Amino acid sequence: MVGTTFAWFTDTASTGVNKITSGNLHVEIQDKKGTEIDTLKWVDKNGNDIANQDDILWEPGCTYLLTPFKIANTGNLALKYKIVITGLDGDSPLLDVIKFTYKTASGEEFDMSAEGHLTAKGTAGASTDMITVSAHMDEAAGNDYMGKTLTGIKFTVYATQDTVENDSYSNEYDENAEYPIDTWNGDIATAKELADATDDTKMVVTVDSGKLLAALAKAVNDGNNYEGYTIKLTKNIDLNGNEWTPIGTKGTSNVFKGTFDGDGRTIKNLKISSGDCVAFFGAVENATVKNLTVEGNVNGKNAAGIVARVVGGATIENCVNRATINASDKAAGIVMYAQGSSSSDQYGPLSSDCVIKNCKNYGAVNANKIAAGGIYGWSGDESGKLKITDCENNGVVTATNTAQAGGIAGNCRVITVENCANNGTVTSAANAGGIVGKNDTKASAITSCKNTATVVGAEYKTGGIAGTFIGEIKNSSTTGNDVLVGTLGTTTTKDVNTIEMAAKTQIKISAFEGNISLKNVEIDVVNVFVGTGSREINLSNASVATLTLTGGKDAYGNYMLGNRTVLTRDDETSTIGAIVVNGQCKDATSFMYIYLNGICNNVVNHMTTADGTTGANICTFKTGTINDGVVDPLEGEKTKVEYTA
């Protein structure tokens, strides 16, 4: 239950001579003592408190009441108000057998749908009588109604000025004051009504109702892309639990190409029950969506709160998702998927930047198969044009089965993430990261990001910043998980994978692969997965207490044949305390050469061959250089490191 305040005219201005004070409009939902309340609790039919609300079990014939409340005007302007009830028209079968009634303290019926009027604070008509909501479960309710749950019930009060105050004109100044929300009944505006709302000269469409919004969606889905037009939302719109058809359709040319300016307003009770690619916007191309908040529930194969599919490019800014997102494949709070140069080429590289900035997610995001992200879901794009900046996730992100989960991005190939924060729990049975769940194909970048929440995932695939990641991570921190990255790098590319901090920082990394650069960090223990080939580990004002080199099978099931690891550093203070060689190689002809370059003088060999013998050839060299993956020349003294159990 929420009390909401809106003002037709509220401001204060002063000069050195006189003072002009605006009227103040403020409405609250209060208890009998006059204290503002934001949550109504269930009480028994005698009005007694029920200590643990979760222990309430509904059964046929039972009756419960909600805490009595009143609507009160706490401002100095008369107001008129409406109460909007949501959640009672949901899908739960319980709605069929639970009857809600509304009465005042005197026992009279209270019409929750009627417009009410309250005089200014301190006058006799400044509040309603106490209102009691009762809920009764039908005595005839059968076993079909066991184990059901009804959630999301909300009472929202919308107020605006009433025609009571006299001003310099009369008391009719407020006659046309409108409520700041429109509640949609499911109707669609006619083509003429949409045309009347369209200024073709200024190329602006003004949307102030649910039926106009639905007409806009229909127009886009019928082929009008509104390229060059700005859609201006001038009211909050309550979709009232009616099924929403997304604006734009993935896989067709019927996409939105204009600018949608929510103007700081909210789409409430968004409801999408199914579909392949669903969100408030189904598909956009080189469009801008800004200043918009959505609330409700979105369910589908691939689902998001704001935009399901971006092709070409887009700017998504200052948007907030408060909807719950559930997807069988891919899910996100803001944008689910961006790829393709245009609506006619939906799987190539992006042709222009896709920028998601200053966006926030508060809704729960759940995916069952591929990826879940608080801000962004999944992408196969490798153009480097996908950028997420100054975004924040506060919702719980959950990926089940083998899906990946990230507080900001679930699964991607090439991405730039800057100045983002995750404060929501992230969970996956596979890759899980506070910022990025998985990126394992091309080099990406995470800069100045932070995680404060718990991240749960698989071993070597879980980190406060990233689960698995290729590229560079700079000046980023985690307090929710002590491990910064699950696995950084890959053996499949020559890209250098970097961890860099602005000042010397103690961090934890579970594992490295490929070429690694460490700058201004201290690491206690880290594991390096090694395959066949050569790699460089470079230190700059950095130290590692114990570096473990682990051999094993690669992605194709092949054991290590030969590996060269070259240690380099940019300063004399950078060191590795000890190197421990573990795991297995193919056979006795397999080798691992380590080029120390004065960085470490303690190497231990615990590596066996695939058949369990101890014949792996582990050697160190005092010096060695590497250039483009090739170690040349082999210099200095070669020393074999004998096996120890």
XYZ file of C-alpha atoms in Angstrom:
645
model
C 0.000 0.000 0.000
C 1.433 3.351 -1.005
C 0.496 6.973 -0.313
C 1.517 9.153 -3.229
C 1.810 12.916 -3.378
C 1.312 15.060 -6.445
C 0.918 18.835 -6.710
C -0.949 20.880 -9.282
C 0.932 23.886 -7.893
C 3.650 23.635 -5.240
C 6.548 26.001 -4.902
C 7.996 28.692 -2.660
C 9.671 31.906 -3.784
C 10.867 34.896 -1.733
C 12.200 38.408 -2.351
C 13.804 40.958 -0.060
C 10.492 42.819 0.154
C 7.841 40.194 0.504
C 7.280 36.453 0.520
C 5.170 34.442 -1.840
C 4.348 30.953 -0.607
C 2.715 28.376 -2.814
C -0.003 26.101 -1.650
C 1.046 22.657 -0.494
C -0.741 19.498 -1.578
C 0.110 16.335 0.324
C -1.913 13.204 0.935
C -1.144 10.310 3.289
C -2.531 6.949 4.281
C -2.636 6.977 8.086
C -3.540 4.757 11.017
C -6.078 5.821 13.664
C -3.370 7.800 15.510
C -2.622 9.860 12.416
C 0.724 8.196 11.710
C 1.589 7.585 8.068
C 1.786 3.872 7.207
C 3.105 2.105 4.143
C 2.145 -1.513 4.872
C -1.206 -2.892 5.980
C -1.083 -6.031 8.108
C -3.673 -8.743 8.505
C -5.521 -8.900 11.834
C -8.111 -11.419 12.990
C -11.843 -10.690 12.808
C -11.729 -9.214 16.325
C -9.000 -6.763 15.334
C -6.183 -8.533 17.175
C -2.686 -8.397 15.681
C -1.244 -11.538 14.086
C 2.442 -11.581 15.055
C 3.840 -13.605 12.168
C 2.099 -12.650 8.939
C 3.717 -15.606 7.136
C 1.928 -18.022 9.473
C -1.506 -16.965 8.222
C -3.167 -19.922 6.502
C -6.381 -19.284 4.618
C -9.090 -21.928 4.731
C -12.747 -22.070 3.659
C -14.932 -19.869 5.870
C -12.119 -17.794 7.380
C -12.189 -14.002 7.543
C -9.262 -11.653 8.046
C -9.163 -7.875 8.254
C -6.491 -5.394 7.281
C -5.256 -2.697 9.634
C -7.878 0.099 9.592
C -6.675 3.204 7.784
C -7.809 6.617 6.615
C -6.948 8.959 3.767
C -5.726 12.284 5.164
C -4.933 15.643 3.602
C -1.784 16.944 5.311
C -1.356 19.956 3.015
C -3.024 23.354 2.961
C -4.835 22.910 -0.367
C -8.130 21.124 -0.788
C -7.800 17.994 -2.874
C -9.727 15.366 -4.708
C -8.438 11.813 -4.791
C -8.863 8.377 -6.245
C -7.824 5.024 -4.800
C -6.420 2.519 -7.279
C -6.358 -1.117 -6.189
C -3.959 -3.461 -7.961
C -3.183 -7.114 -7.465
C -6.837 -8.061 -6.993
C -7.306 -8.742 -10.696
C -4.375 -11.112 -11.042
C -4.314 -14.695 -12.273
C -4.411 -16.445 -8.930
C -7.421 -18.791 -8.598
C -7.798 -17.510 -5.030
C -9.507 -14.450 -6.490
C -12.448 -16.677 -7.367
C -13.119 -17.623 -3.746
C -11.959 -14.624 -1.682
C -14.326 -11.660 -1.435
C -13.045 -8.243 -0.397
C -15.360 -5.709 1.269
C -14.683 -2.140 2.361
C -16.476 -0.429 5.262
C -16.132 2.629 7.466
C -16.030 2.503 11.269
C -19.803 3.089 11.343
C -20.369 -0.032 9.253
C -21.305 1.783 6.063
C -20.016 0.505 2.738
C -17.068 2.527 1.413
C -16.891 2.871 -2.360
C -13.185 2.468 -3.195
C -13.783 3.382 -6.845
C -15.479 6.734 -6.163
C -13.711 10.077 -6.318
C -13.218 11.551 -2.852
C -12.808 15.134 -1.665
C -10.817 16.395 1.317
C -10.515 19.904 2.658
C -7.246 21.421 3.850
C -5.381 20.150 6.903
C -6.869 21.325 10.189
C -10.431 21.565 8.876
C -13.329 19.241 9.598
C -13.259 17.424 6.265
C -9.501 16.863 6.003
C -9.673 13.063 6.305
C -11.964 10.148 5.659
C -13.414 7.992 8.389
C -11.399 4.908 9.279
C -11.678 2.313 6.517
C -11.564 -1.432 7.128
C -10.865 -3.986 4.415
C -12.060 -7.517 5.086
C -11.381 -10.679 3.108
C -13.550 -13.770 3.387
C -12.794 -17.160 1.854
C -15.836 -18.939 0.456
C -16.976 -21.887 2.563
C -17.429 -23.912 -0.638
C -13.790 -23.540 -1.764
C -12.474 -27.028 -2.577
C -9.082 -28.707 -2.741
C -8.260 -26.941 -6.006
C -7.470 -23.848 -3.938
C -4.925 -25.426 -1.621
C -1.325 -24.198 -1.751
C -2.153 -21.032 -3.709
C -0.684 -17.575 -3.106
C -2.107 -14.127 -3.812
C 0.482 -11.349 -3.817
C 0.981 -7.822 -5.081
C -2.115 -6.261 -3.497
C -1.565 -2.507 -3.364
C -3.718 0.519 -2.554
C -2.413 3.689 -4.194
C -3.923 7.125 -3.579
C -3.681 9.686 -6.375
C -4.569 13.275 -5.529
C -4.864 16.597 -7.283
C -6.281 20.001 -6.391
C -10.004 20.468 -5.881
C -12.229 23.395 -6.864
C -12.412 24.864 -3.367
C -9.668 27.501 -2.965
C -10.434 30.965 -4.227
C -7.579 32.614 -6.060
C -7.270 35.761 -8.150
C -9.672 34.302 -10.705
C -12.172 32.230 -8.694
C -12.404 28.805 -7.198
C -12.759 27.385 -10.706
C -8.996 27.656 -11.375
C -8.587 24.027 -10.317
C -11.609 22.782 -12.261
C -9.461 21.080 -14.902
C -6.789 19.745 -12.555
C -6.107 16.208 -13.709
C -4.994 13.115 -11.882
C -1.362 12.311 -12.661
C -2.231 8.773 -13.760
C -4.462 7.125 -16.324
C -5.812 3.644 -15.624
C -6.120 1.588 -18.797
C -9.239 -0.482 -19.376
C -7.761 -2.422 -22.301
C -9.231 -0.274 -25.072
C -7.123 0.944 -28.008
C -7.459 4.512 -29.264
C -8.768 4.950 -32.781
C -6.524 5.981 -35.643
C -8.115 9.448 -35.475
C -7.412 9.786 -31.759
C -3.778 8.823 -32.334
C -3.595 11.282 -35.235
C -5.038 14.029 -33.008
C -2.261 13.319 -30.489
C 0.375 13.630 -33.230
C 1.952 16.933 -34.232
C 3.527 16.162 -37.599
C 5.072 19.620 -37.803
C 6.983 19.245 -34.555
C 7.168 15.459 -35.035
C 5.868 14.853 -31.505
C 3.270 12.359 -30.298
C 1.759 13.192 -26.893
C 0.634 10.117 -24.955
C -1.480 10.689 -21.847
C -3.568 7.530 -21.663
C -3.355 3.772 -21.795
C -5.470 3.604 -24.919
C -3.145 5.995 -26.780
C -0.139 3.980 -25.640
C -1.798 0.807 -26.928
C -2.574 2.555 -30.217
C 1.088 3.540 -30.515
C 2.126 -0.088 -30.008
C -0.350 -1.213 -32.653
C 0.877 1.420 -35.111
C 4.503 0.323 -34.720
C 3.585 -3.336 -35.005
C 1.637 -2.501 -38.168
C 4.670 -0.859 -39.790
C 4.936 2.775 -38.606
C 8.426 2.995 -37.080
C 8.135 6.674 -35.979
C 11.652 7.436 -37.168
C 12.444 11.079 -36.386
C 9.472 11.417 -34.021
C 9.510 11.913 -30.257
C 6.889 10.122 -28.209
C 6.222 12.180 -25.078
C 4.609 10.467 -22.095
C 2.731 13.113 -20.100
C 1.054 10.922 -17.484
C 1.798 7.899 -15.382
C -0.117 5.011 -16.906
C -1.535 2.081 -14.994
C -1.940 -0.804 -17.431
C -4.136 -2.360 -14.772
C -2.980 -5.931 -15.324
C -4.294 -6.009 -18.890
C -2.139 -8.062 -21.237
C 0.396 -5.813 -22.970
C 1.546 -6.248 -26.560
C 5.179 -5.062 -26.810
C 6.022 -2.072 -29.013
C 7.911 -3.522 -31.995
C 8.347 -7.103 -33.104
C 11.653 -8.978 -33.245
C 12.493 -10.667 -36.544
C 10.435 -8.208 -38.609
C 10.828 -4.690 -39.991
C 8.137 -3.537 -37.562
C 10.481 -1.963 -35.018
C 10.472 1.357 -33.165
C 13.018 3.867 -34.555
C 12.030 7.086 -32.808
C 12.631 8.644 -29.393
C 10.436 7.632 -26.474
C 10.671 10.140 -23.626
C 8.967 8.883 -20.483
C 9.541 12.304 -18.897
C 10.182 10.693 -15.512
C 6.860 8.881 -15.477
C 5.936 5.290 -14.695
C 4.180 2.470 -16.521
C 2.518 0.488 -13.744
C 1.206 -3.070 -13.721
C 2.850 -4.107 -16.972
C 1.724 -7.653 -17.670
C 3.155 -9.926 -20.361
C 2.364 -13.602 -19.930
C 4.293 -15.187 -22.797
C 6.149 -14.603 -26.044
C 9.478 -15.143 -27.758
C 10.989 -11.675 -27.248
C 9.004 -9.523 -24.837
C 9.305 -6.323 -22.801
C 7.570 -2.943 -22.790
C 9.402 -2.486 -26.117
C 9.675 -5.690 -28.129
C 12.211 -4.413 -30.685
C 13.938 -1.087 -31.410
C 16.403 0.016 -34.086
C 18.652 3.074 -33.669
C 16.097 4.394 -31.203
C 16.274 6.296 -27.928
C 14.289 5.274 -24.856
C 14.724 7.514 -21.832
C 13.318 8.755 -18.523
C 10.981 5.796 -18.048
C 10.091 3.443 -15.185
C 8.156 0.185 -15.563
C 6.536 -1.949 -12.884
C 4.768 -5.287 -13.174
C 5.511 -8.806 -14.425
C 7.061 -9.970 -17.700
C 7.207 -13.636 -18.677
C 8.485 -15.166 -21.904
C 11.194 -17.121 -23.671
C 13.397 -14.005 -23.783
C 12.248 -11.161 -21.569
C 13.189 -7.756 -20.149
C 11.582 -4.788 -18.465
C 12.334 -1.924 -20.869
C 13.593 -3.315 -24.228
C 13.731 -6.929 -25.358
C 15.697 -6.580 -28.606
C 18.033 -3.910 -30.008
C 19.197 -4.009 -33.638
C 21.473 -1.474 -35.303
C 22.072 0.422 -32.089
C 20.211 2.382 -29.436
C 20.472 4.724 -26.485
C 18.680 3.571 -23.360
C 19.099 6.111 -20.571
C 17.604 7.087 -17.231
C 15.323 4.060 -17.224
C 14.259 2.043 -14.189
C 12.863 -1.466 -14.078
C 10.801 -2.543 -11.072
C 9.069 -5.414 -12.856
C 9.720 -9.079 -12.112
C 11.270 -10.759 -15.161
C 10.992 -14.513 -15.787
C 12.413 -16.124 -18.937
C 13.007 -19.671 -20.074
C 16.115 -18.574 -22.053
C 17.410 -15.021 -21.511
C 16.315 -12.326 -19.062
C 17.310 -8.776 -18.120
C 16.025 -5.833 -16.163
C 16.655 -3.191 -18.847
C 17.782 -4.671 -22.221
C 17.683 -8.377 -22.998
C 19.697 -8.623 -26.246
C 21.537 -6.347 -28.711
C 22.922 -7.577 -32.023
C 22.558 -7.022 -35.767
C 23.201 -4.112 -38.096
C 19.506 -3.562 -38.891
C 16.088 -5.190 -38.774
C 17.007 -6.983 -42.002
C 20.314 -8.249 -40.531
C 19.569 -9.204 -36.953
C 22.545 -11.454 -36.250
C 25.497 -9.523 -37.644
C 27.489 -6.926 -35.701
C 25.864 -3.770 -34.360
C 26.158 -0.932 -36.882
C 26.193 1.855 -34.276
C 26.653 2.176 -30.533
C 24.233 0.497 -28.177
C 24.585 2.571 -25.008
C 22.800 1.780 -21.764
C 23.433 4.535 -19.225
C 22.102 5.802 -15.910
C 19.673 2.900 -15.650
C 18.628 0.981 -12.538
C 17.019 -2.366 -11.900
C 15.074 -3.268 -8.756
C 13.099 -6.216 -10.104
C 13.908 -9.901 -9.673
C 15.435 -11.288 -12.894
C 15.243 -15.036 -13.529
C 16.427 -17.142 -16.484
C 16.366 -20.888 -16.846
C 18.569 -21.725 -19.831
C 21.054 -19.128 -21.137
C 21.602 -15.909 -19.164
C 20.192 -13.485 -16.615
C 21.455 -9.929 -16.069
C 20.241 -7.151 -13.812
C 20.746 -4.579 -16.578
C 21.656 -6.566 -19.718
C 21.001 -10.203 -20.608
C 22.953 -11.820 -23.454
C 24.713 -10.965 -26.711
C 26.748 -12.604 -29.442
C 27.851 -9.191 -30.726
C 31.604 -8.711 -31.221
C 31.576 -5.182 -32.676
C 32.722 -3.492 -29.466
C 29.784 -1.069 -29.682
C 27.919 -2.391 -26.626
C 28.513 -0.055 -23.672
C 26.969 0.066 -20.200
C 27.780 3.069 -18.017
C 26.624 4.447 -14.654
C 24.063 1.686 -14.131
C 23.007 -0.039 -10.931
C 21.359 -3.340 -10.090
C 19.474 -3.796 -6.835
C 17.367 -6.798 -7.834
C 17.978 -10.492 -7.196
C 19.415 -12.151 -10.330
C 19.013 -15.916 -10.631
C 20.068 -18.299 -13.406
C 19.134 -21.969 -13.143
C 20.429 -25.057 -14.915
C 23.505 -24.023 -16.952
C 22.522 -20.368 -17.426
C 24.938 -17.548 -16.558
C 24.132 -14.722 -14.136
C 25.529 -11.203 -13.749
C 24.457 -8.241 -11.664
C 24.952 -5.946 -14.663
C 25.382 -8.298 -17.674
C 24.656 -12.022 -17.798
C 26.591 -13.349 -20.798
C 28.309 -11.403 -23.580
C 31.231 -11.440 -26.003
C 32.559 -7.893 -26.324
C 31.322 -5.306 -23.839
C 32.452 -2.178 -22.008
C 31.121 -1.662 -18.483
C 32.013 1.523 -16.605
C 31.011 3.061 -13.259
C 28.396 0.421 -12.513
C 27.352 -1.126 -9.200
C 25.655 -4.329 -8.137
C 23.791 -4.533 -4.832
C 21.595 -7.552 -5.587
C 22.282 -11.226 -4.866
C 23.482 -13.093 -7.973
C 23.112 -16.874 -8.199
C 23.966 -19.465 -10.858
C 24.977 -23.100 -10.951
C 27.537 -22.058 -13.584
C 29.136 -18.617 -14.118
C 28.142 -15.874 -11.701
C 29.559 -12.357 -11.387
C 28.536 -9.224 -9.552
C 29.115 -7.201 -12.723
C 29.514 -9.718 -15.607
C 28.586 -13.383 -15.380
C 30.482 -14.684 -18.390
C 32.585 -13.277 -21.207
C 34.886 -15.872 -22.754
C 35.249 -15.078 -26.453
C 36.742 -11.615 -27.025
C 38.474 -8.983 -24.925
C 36.158 -6.686 -22.958
C 36.588 -4.030 -20.274
C 35.242 -3.423 -16.771
C 36.272 -0.106 -15.211
C 35.456 1.551 -11.875
C 32.729 -0.905 -10.927
C 31.792 -2.284 -7.520
C 29.860 -5.175 -6.044
C 28.381 -5.186 -2.543
C 26.228 -8.317 -2.731
C 26.605 -12.070 -2.383
C 27.488 -13.942 -5.574
C 27.022 -17.724 -5.757
C 28.226 -19.921 -8.622
C 30.478 -22.794 -9.664
C 34.116 -23.239 -8.637
C 36.521 -21.052 -10.640
C 33.456 -19.402 -12.230
C 32.354 -17.063 -9.452
C 33.548 -13.552 -8.667
C 32.343 -10.319 -7.135
C 33.192 -8.543 -10.389
C 33.104 -11.365 -12.967
C 32.585 -15.109 -13.154
C 34.771 -15.757 -16.204
C 36.188 -12.822 -18.132
C 38.566 -11.957 -20.984
C 40.049 -8.468 -21.171
C 40.810 -5.847 -18.560
C 39.401 -5.077 -15.144
C 40.454 -1.714 -13.732
C 39.849 0.001 -10.402
C 36.967 -2.276 -9.452
C 36.127 -3.729 -6.056
C 33.946 -6.266 -4.298
C 32.791 -6.491 -0.705
C 29.965 -8.989 -1.192
C 32.401 -11.679 -2.367
C 36.081 -11.625 -1.492
C 37.042 -13.158 -4.875
C 37.271 -10.490 -7.571
C 37.157 -12.821 -10.604
C 36.532 -16.540 -10.948
C 38.725 -17.073 -14.030
C 40.459 -14.282 -15.946
C 41.645 -14.939 -19.501
C 41.630 -17.843 -21.944
C 44.194 -20.028 -23.687
C 42.366 -19.623 -27.018
C 43.566 -16.057 -27.785
C 46.786 -14.041 -27.498
C 44.975 -11.127 -25.854
C 46.517 -9.810 -22.647
C 44.165 -9.998 -19.694
C 44.730 -7.255 -17.148
C 43.904 -6.558 -13.522
C 44.877 -2.990 -12.636
C 44.214 -0.899 -9.547
C 44.950 2.787 -8.976
C 46.958 1.963 -5.835
C 48.428 -1.231 -4.362
C 45.459 -3.436 -3.430
C 45.109 -6.909 -1.929
C 42.804 -8.999 -4.137
C 41.723 -12.589 -4.673
C 41.523 -14.309 -8.069
C 40.562 -17.970 -8.334
C 42.291 -18.702 -11.643
C 44.076 -17.312 -14.709
C 44.324 -18.541 -18.286
C 46.397 -17.150 -21.142
C 48.494 -13.976 -21.012
C 48.143 -12.042 -17.765
C 49.141 -8.545 -16.616
C 48.910 -7.598 -12.935
C 49.299 -3.948 -11.935
C 49.267 -2.572 -8.380
C 47.903 -5.752 -6.810
C 48.870 -8.289 -4.184
C 47.583 -11.868 -4.472
C 48.053 -14.604 -1.901
C 47.294 -17.746 -3.943
C 46.124 -18.049 -7.538
C 45.754 -20.978 -9.911
C 46.793 -20.786 -13.574
C 45.249 -23.325 -15.932
C 47.859 -24.154 -18.558
C 47.429 -25.796 -21.923
C 49.710 -26.396 -24.873
C 51.397 -23.179 -26.027
C 53.152 -20.159 -24.525
C 52.015 -17.406 -22.209
C 53.358 -14.383 -20.376
C 52.644 -13.327 -16.812
C 53.678 -9.704 -16.315
C 53.888 -7.944 -12.948
C 53.961 -4.185 -12.398
C 54.154 -3.137 -8.755
C 52.526 -6.483 -8.045
C 53.224 -9.646 -6.088
C 51.889 -13.195 -5.860
C 52.705 -15.319 -2.830
C 51.978 -18.691 -4.488
C 51.344 -19.242 -8.185
C 49.977 -22.686 -9.041
C 50.392 -23.891 -12.634
C 47.857 -26.648 -13.271
C 47.868 -28.895 -16.328
C 44.890 -30.895 -17.501
C 42.521 -31.487 -20.388
C 41.623 -28.617 -22.692
C 38.150 -27.916 -24.066
C 38.647 -30.697 -26.631
C 39.676 -33.321 -24.081
C 43.397 -33.179 -24.896
C 46.103 -33.142 -22.235
C 48.946 -30.627 -22.214
C 51.835 -31.533 -24.545
C 54.148 -28.574 -24.099
C 53.871 -25.286 -22.264
C 56.125 -22.285 -21.909
C 55.400 -19.691 -19.219
C 57.460 -16.508 -19.243
C 57.508 -14.304 -16.145
C 58.212 -10.609 -16.748
C 58.074 -7.502 -14.593
C 58.244 -3.728 -14.902
C 60.044 -3.115 -11.603
C 62.392 -4.922 -9.234
C 59.860 -5.034 -6.375
C 57.423 -7.310 -8.235
C 57.879 -10.944 -7.181
C 56.324 -14.393 -7.015
C 57.106 -16.206 -3.771
C 56.675 -19.761 -5.050
C 55.493 -21.625 -8.140
C 53.800 -24.992 -7.688
C 53.257 -27.183 -10.776
C 50.191 -29.432 -10.410
C 47.821 -31.509 -12.487
C 48.554 -33.806 -15.402
C 50.228 -33.720 -18.807
C 49.879 -36.218 -21.661
C 52.993 -38.381 -21.206
C 56.730 -38.368 -20.438
C 57.490 -36.393 -23.604
C 55.331 -33.511 -22.383
C 57.124 -30.533 -20.923
C 56.632 -27.266 -19.089
C 59.340 -24.625 -19.308
C 59.247 -21.675 -16.910
C 61.348 -18.569 -17.622
C 61.927 -16.921 -14.243
C 63.729 -13.668 -15.095
C 64.589 -13.132 -11.438
C 60.947 -12.963 -10.345
C 60.830 -16.317 -8.527
C 63.460 -18.740 -7.238
C 61.239 -21.426 -5.707
C 59.593 -23.943 -8.081
C 57.978 -27.212 -6.941
C 56.919 -30.032 -9.297
C 53.872 -32.149 -8.387
C 52.752 -32.844 -11.985
C 52.065 -36.393 -13.163
C 51.278 -37.820 -16.585
C 47.822 -38.970 -17.613
C 48.646 -42.560 -16.628
C 49.740 -41.440 -13.162
C 53.515 -41.726 -13.618
C 55.889 -38.950 -12.598
C 57.754 -38.492 -15.856
C 56.649 -34.957 -16.778
C 59.555 -32.800 -17.902
C 59.443 -29.608 -15.796
C 62.354 -27.185 -16.290
C 63.201 -23.612 -15.380
C 65.332 -21.049 -17.205
C 66.894 -18.068 -15.499
C 65.915 -15.762 -18.370
C 63.742 -15.735 -21.464
C 61.675 -13.390 -23.611
C 58.371 -13.756 -25.420
C 57.174 -11.971 -28.545
C 53.736 -12.532 -30.049
C 53.429 -15.862 -28.299
C 56.880 -17.087 -29.318
C 59.609 -17.575 -26.706
C 62.910 -16.470 -28.252
C 65.723 -16.763 -27.607
C 66.143 -19.496 -25.013
C 68.729 -18.007 -22.732
C 70.451 -18.840 -19.490
C 70.830 -21.973 -17.476
C 68.250 -24.742 -17.822
C 67.366 -26.611 -14.614
C 65.118 -29.654 -14.356
C 62.694 -29.610 -11.434
C 62.372 -33.128 -10.065
C 58.993 -34.532 -9.102
C 57.997 -34.532 -5.447
C 54.850 -36.073 -4.061
